[in-house]
Tab-separated table of N, CA and C in Angstrom:
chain	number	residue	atom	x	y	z
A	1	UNK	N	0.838	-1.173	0.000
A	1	UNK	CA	0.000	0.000	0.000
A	1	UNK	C	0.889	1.244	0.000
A	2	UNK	N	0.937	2.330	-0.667
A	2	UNK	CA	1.288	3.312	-0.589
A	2	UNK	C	0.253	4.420	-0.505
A	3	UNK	N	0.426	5.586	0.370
A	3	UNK	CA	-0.477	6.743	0.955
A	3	UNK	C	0.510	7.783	0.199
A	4	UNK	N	-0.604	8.893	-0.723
A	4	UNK	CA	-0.119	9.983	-1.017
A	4	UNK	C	-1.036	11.469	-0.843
A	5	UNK	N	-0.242	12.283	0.374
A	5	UNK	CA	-0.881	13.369	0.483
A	5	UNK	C	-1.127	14.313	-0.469
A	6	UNK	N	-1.847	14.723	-1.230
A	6	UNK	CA	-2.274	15.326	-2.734
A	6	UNK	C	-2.779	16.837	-2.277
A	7	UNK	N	-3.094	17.646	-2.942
A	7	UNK	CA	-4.330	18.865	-2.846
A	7	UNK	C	-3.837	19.647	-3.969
A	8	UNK	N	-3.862	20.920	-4.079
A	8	UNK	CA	-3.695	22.121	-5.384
A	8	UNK	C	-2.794	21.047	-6.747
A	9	UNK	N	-1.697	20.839	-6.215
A	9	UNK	CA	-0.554	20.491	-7.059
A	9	UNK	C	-0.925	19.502	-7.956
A	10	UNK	N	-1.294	18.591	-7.340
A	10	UNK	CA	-1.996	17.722	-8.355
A	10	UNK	C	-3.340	17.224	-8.250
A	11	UNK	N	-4.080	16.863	-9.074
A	11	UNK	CA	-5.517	16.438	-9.272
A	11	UNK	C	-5.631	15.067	-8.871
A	12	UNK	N	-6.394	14.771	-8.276
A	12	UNK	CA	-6.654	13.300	-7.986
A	12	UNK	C	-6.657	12.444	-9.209
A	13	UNK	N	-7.442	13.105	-10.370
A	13	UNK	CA	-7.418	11.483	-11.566
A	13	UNK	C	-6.244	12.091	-12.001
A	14	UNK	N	-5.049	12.391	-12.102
A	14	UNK	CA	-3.861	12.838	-12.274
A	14	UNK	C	-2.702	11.778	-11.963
A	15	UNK	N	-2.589	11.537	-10.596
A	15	UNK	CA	-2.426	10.865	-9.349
A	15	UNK	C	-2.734	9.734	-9.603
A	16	UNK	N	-3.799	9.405	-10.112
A	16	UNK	CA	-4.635	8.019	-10.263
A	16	UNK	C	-3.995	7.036	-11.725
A	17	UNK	N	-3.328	8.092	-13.020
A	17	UNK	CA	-2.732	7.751	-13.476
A	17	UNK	C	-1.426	7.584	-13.295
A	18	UNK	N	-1.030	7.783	-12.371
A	18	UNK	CA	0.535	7.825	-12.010
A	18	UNK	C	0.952	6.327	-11.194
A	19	UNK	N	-0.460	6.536	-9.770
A	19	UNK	CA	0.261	5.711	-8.964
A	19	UNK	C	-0.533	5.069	-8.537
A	20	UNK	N	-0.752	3.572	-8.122
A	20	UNK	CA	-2.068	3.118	-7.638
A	20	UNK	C	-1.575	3.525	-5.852
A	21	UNK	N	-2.667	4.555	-5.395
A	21	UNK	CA	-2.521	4.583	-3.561
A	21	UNK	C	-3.731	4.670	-3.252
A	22	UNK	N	-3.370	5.156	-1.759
A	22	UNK	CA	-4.584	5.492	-1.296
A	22	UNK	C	-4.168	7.259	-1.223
A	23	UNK	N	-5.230	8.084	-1.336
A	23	UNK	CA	-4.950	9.344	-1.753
A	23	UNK	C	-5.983	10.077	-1.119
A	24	UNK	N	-4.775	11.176	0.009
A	24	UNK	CA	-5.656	11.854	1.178
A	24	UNK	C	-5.243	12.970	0.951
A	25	UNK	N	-5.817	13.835	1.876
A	25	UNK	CA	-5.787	15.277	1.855
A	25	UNK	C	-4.789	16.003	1.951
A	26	UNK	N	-3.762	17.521	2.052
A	26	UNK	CA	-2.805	18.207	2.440
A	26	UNK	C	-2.455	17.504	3.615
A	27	UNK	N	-1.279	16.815	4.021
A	27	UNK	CA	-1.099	16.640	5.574
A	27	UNK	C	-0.895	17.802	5.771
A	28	UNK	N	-1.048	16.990	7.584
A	28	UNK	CA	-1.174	18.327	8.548
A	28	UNK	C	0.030	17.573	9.659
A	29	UNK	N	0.234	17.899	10.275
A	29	UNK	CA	1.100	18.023	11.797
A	29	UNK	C	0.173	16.588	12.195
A	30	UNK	N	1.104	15.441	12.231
A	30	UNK	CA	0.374	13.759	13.093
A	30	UNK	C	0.265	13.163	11.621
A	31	UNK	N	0.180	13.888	10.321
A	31	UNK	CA	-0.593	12.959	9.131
A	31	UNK	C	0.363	11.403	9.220
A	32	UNK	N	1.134	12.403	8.933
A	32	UNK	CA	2.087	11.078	8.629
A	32	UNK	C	2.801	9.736	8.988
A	33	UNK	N	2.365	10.151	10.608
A	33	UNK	CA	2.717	9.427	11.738
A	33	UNK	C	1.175	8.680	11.739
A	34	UNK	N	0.440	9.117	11.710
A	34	UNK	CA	-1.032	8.467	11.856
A	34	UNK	C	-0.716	7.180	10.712
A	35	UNK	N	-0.630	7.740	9.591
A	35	UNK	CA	-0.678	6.981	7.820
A	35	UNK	C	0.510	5.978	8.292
A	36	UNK	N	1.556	6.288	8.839
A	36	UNK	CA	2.344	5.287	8.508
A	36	UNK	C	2.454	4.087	9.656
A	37	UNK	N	1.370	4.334	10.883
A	37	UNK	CA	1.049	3.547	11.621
A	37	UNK	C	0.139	1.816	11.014
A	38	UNK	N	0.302	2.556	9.744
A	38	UNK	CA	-0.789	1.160	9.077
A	38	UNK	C	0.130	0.191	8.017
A	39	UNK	N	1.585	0.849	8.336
A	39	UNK	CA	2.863	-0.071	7.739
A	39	UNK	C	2.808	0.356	6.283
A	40	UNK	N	2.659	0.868	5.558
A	40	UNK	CA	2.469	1.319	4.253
A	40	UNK	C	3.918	0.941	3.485
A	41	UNK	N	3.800	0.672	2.173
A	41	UNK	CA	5.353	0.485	1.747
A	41	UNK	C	6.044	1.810	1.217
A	42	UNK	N	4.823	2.852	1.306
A	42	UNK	CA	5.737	4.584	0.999
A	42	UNK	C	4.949	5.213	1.297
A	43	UNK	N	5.314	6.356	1.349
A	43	UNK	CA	4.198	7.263	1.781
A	43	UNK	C	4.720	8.507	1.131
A	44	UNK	N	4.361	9.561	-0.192
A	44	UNK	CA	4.439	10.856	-1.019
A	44	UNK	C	3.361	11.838	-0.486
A	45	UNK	N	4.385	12.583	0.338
A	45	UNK	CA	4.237	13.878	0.610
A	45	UNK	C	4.324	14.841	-0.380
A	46	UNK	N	3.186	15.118	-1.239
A	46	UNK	CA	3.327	16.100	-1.853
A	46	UNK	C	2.828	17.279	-1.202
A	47	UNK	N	1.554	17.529	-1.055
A	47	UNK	CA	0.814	19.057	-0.321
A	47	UNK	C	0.687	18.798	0.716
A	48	UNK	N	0.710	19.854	1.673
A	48	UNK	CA	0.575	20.002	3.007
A	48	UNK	C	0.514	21.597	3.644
A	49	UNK	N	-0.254	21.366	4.546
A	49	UNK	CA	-0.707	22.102	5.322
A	49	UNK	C	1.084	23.129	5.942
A	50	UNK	N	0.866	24.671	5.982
A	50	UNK	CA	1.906	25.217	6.789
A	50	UNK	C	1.160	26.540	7.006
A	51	UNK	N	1.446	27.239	7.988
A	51	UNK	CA	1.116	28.677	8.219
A	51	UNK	C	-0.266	28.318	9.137
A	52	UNK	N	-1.488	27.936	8.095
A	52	UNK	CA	-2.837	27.958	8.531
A	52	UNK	C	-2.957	27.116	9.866
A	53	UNK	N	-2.587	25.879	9.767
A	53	UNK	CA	-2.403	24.677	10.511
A	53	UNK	C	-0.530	24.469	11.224
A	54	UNK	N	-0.871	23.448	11.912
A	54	UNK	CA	0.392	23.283	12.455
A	54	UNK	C	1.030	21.959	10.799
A	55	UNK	N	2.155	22.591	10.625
A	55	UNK	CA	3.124	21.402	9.558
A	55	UNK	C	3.221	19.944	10.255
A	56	UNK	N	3.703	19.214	8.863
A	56	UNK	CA	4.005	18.305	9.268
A	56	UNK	C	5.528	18.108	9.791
A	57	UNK	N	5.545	17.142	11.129
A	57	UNK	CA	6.469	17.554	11.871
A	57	UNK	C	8.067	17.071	10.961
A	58	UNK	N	9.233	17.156	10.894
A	58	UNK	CA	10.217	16.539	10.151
A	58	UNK	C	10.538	15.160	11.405
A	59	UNK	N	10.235	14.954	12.765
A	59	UNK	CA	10.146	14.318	13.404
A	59	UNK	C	9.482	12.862	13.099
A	60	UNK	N	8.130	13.113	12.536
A	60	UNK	CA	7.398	12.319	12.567
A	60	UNK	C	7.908	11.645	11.219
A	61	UNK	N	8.047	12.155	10.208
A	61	UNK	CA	8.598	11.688	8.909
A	61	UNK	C	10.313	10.908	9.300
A	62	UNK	N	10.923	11.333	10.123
A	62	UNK	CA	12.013	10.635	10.495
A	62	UNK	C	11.627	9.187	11.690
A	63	UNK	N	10.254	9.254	12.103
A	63	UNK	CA	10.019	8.235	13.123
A	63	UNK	C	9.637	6.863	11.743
A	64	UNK	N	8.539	7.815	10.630
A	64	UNK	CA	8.393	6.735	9.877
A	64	UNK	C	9.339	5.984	8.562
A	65	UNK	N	10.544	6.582	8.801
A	65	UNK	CA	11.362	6.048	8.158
A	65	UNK	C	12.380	5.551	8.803
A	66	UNK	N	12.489	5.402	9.712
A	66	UNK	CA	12.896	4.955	11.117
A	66	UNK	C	12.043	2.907	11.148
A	67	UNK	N	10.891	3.193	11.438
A	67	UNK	CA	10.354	1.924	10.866
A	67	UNK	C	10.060	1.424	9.569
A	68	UNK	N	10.972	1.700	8.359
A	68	UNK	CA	11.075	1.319	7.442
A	68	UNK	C	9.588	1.448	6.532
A	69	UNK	N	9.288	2.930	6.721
A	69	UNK	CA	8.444	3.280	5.500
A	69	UNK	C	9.338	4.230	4.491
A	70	UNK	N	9.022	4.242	3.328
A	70	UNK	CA	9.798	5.203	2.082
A	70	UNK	C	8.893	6.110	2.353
A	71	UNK	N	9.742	7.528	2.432
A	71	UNK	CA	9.016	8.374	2.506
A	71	UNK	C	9.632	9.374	1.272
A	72	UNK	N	8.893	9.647	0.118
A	72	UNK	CA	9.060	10.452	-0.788
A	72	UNK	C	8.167	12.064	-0.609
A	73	UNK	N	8.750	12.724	-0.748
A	73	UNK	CA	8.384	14.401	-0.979
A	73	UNK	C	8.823	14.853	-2.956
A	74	UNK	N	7.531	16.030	-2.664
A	74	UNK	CA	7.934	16.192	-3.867
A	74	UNK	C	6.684	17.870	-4.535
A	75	UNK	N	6.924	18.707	-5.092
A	75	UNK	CA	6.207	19.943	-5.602
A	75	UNK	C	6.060	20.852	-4.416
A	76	UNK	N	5.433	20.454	-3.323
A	76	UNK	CA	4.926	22.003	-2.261
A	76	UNK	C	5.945	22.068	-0.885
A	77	UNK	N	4.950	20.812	0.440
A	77	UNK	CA	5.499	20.877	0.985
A	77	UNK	C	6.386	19.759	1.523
A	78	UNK	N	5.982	18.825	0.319
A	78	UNK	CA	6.518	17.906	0.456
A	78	UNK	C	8.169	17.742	-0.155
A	79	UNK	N	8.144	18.395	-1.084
A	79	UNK	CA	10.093	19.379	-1.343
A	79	UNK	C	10.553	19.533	-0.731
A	80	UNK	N	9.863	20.427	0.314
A	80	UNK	CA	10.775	21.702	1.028
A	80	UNK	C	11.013	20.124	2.341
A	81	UNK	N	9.893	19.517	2.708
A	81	UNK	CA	10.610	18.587	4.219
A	81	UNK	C	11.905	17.641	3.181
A	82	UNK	N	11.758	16.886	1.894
A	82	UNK	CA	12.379	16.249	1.509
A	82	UNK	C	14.128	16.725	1.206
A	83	UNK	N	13.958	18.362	0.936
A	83	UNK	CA	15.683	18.655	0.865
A	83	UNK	C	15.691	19.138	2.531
A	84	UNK	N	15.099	19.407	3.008
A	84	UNK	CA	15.250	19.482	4.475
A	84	UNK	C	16.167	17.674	5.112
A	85	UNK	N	15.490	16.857	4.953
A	85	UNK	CA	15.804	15.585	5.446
A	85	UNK	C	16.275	14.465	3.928
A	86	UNK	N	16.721	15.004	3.432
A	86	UNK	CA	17.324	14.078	1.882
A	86	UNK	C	18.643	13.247	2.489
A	87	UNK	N	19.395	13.453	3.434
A	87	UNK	CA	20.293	13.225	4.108
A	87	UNK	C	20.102	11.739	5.148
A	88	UNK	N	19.140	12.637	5.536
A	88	UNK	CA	18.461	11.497	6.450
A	88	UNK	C	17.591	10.082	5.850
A	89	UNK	N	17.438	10.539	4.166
A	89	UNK	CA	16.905	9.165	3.738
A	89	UNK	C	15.501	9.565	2.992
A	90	UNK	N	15.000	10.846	3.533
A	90	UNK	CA	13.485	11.054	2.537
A	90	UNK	C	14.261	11.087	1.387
A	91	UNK	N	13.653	10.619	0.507
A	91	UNK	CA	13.780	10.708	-1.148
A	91	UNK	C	13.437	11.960	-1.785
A	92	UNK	N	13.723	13.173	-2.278
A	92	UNK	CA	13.274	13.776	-3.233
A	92	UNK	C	12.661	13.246	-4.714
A	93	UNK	N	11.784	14.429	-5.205
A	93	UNK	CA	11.214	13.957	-6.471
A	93	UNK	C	11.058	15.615	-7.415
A	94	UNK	N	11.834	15.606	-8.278
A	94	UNK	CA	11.135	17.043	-9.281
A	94	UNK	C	12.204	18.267	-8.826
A	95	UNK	N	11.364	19.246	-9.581
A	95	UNK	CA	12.529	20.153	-10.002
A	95	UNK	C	12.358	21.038	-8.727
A	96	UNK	N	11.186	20.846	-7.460
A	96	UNK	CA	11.032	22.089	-6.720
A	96	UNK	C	12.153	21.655	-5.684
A	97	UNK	N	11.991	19.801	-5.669
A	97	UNK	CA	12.868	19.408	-4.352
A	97	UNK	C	13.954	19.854	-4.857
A	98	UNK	N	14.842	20.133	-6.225
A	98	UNK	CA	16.090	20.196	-6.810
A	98	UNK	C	16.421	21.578	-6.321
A	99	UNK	N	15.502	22.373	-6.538
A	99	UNK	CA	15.331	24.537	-6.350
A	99	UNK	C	15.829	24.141	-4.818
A	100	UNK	N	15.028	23.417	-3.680
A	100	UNK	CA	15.463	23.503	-2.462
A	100	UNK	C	17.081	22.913	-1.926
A	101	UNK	N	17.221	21.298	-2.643
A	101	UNK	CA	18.137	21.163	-2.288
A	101	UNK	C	19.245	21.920	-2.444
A	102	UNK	N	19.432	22.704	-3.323
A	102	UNK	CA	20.518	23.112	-3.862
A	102	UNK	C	20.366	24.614	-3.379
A	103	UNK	N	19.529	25.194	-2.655
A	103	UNK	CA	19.432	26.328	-2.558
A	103	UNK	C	19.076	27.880	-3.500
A	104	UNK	N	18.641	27.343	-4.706
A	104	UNK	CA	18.123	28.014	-5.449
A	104	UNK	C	16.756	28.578	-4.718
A	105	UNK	N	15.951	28.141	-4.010
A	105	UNK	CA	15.025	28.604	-3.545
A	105	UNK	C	15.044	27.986	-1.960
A	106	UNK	N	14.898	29.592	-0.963
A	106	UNK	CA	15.027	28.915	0.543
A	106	UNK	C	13.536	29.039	1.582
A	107	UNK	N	12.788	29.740	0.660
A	107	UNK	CA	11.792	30.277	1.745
A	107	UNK	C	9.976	28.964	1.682
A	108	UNK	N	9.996	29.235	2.641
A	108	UNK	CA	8.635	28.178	2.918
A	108	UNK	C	7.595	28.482	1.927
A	109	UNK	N	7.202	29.994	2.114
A	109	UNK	CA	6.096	30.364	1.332
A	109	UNK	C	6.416	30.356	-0.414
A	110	UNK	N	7.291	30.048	-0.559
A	110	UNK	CA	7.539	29.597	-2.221
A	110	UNK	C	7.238	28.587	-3.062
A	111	UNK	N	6.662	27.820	-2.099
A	111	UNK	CA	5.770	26.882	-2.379
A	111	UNK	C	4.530	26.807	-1.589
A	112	UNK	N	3.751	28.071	-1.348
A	112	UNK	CA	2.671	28.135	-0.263
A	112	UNK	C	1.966	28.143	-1.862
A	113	UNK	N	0.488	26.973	-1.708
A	113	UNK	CA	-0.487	26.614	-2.436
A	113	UNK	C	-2.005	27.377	-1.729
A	114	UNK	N	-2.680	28.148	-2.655
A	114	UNK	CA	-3.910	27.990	-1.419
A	114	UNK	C	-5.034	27.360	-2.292
């Protein structure tokens, strides 16, 4: 099973051609720790919740890769945690995680979706 947090960035039948998951809302702060309590074989953080809501923690994404879930990021806020923790083992995906890793782009709201 793989879980992918979706919203603005991409469209659900989008998604649906890409990847067979299960496909939930922007995480928020617990998503991921909740999702990966059900053993999943990855879990793509693409959109997520920041500013409005509390983020998702880089904690919790290091607990679930810690118990051997793949955790891929990739377009919003799922970039910005993935060159944040690329070191630590999240996977990047695309050209926004590339802008972050490398420092071409440093600020949160540069990928703020509403």
């Amino acid at each position: 099973m793989i879980v992918a947090f979706i919203g603005p960035s991409i469209p659900a039948a989008a998604a649906r051609e890409i990847v067979d998951a299960i496909l939930l809302p922007p995480a928020r702060q617990g998503d991921i720790l909740r999702a990966a309590r059900h053993n999943p074989l990855a879990i793509a953080l693409i959109d997520g919740y920041f500013h409005s809501v509390p983020a998702v923690w880089h904690k919790e994404i290091l607990w679930a890769m810690n118990h051997g879930v793949n955790v891929l990021g990739s377009a919003s806020v799922g970039a910005l945690r993935a060159a944040e923790l690329h070191d630590f083992g999240m996977v990047g995906v695309g050209r926004i995680f590339e802008q972050y890793r490398d420092g071409v782009i440093t600020a949160d709201d540069e990928v703020a979706l509403r």
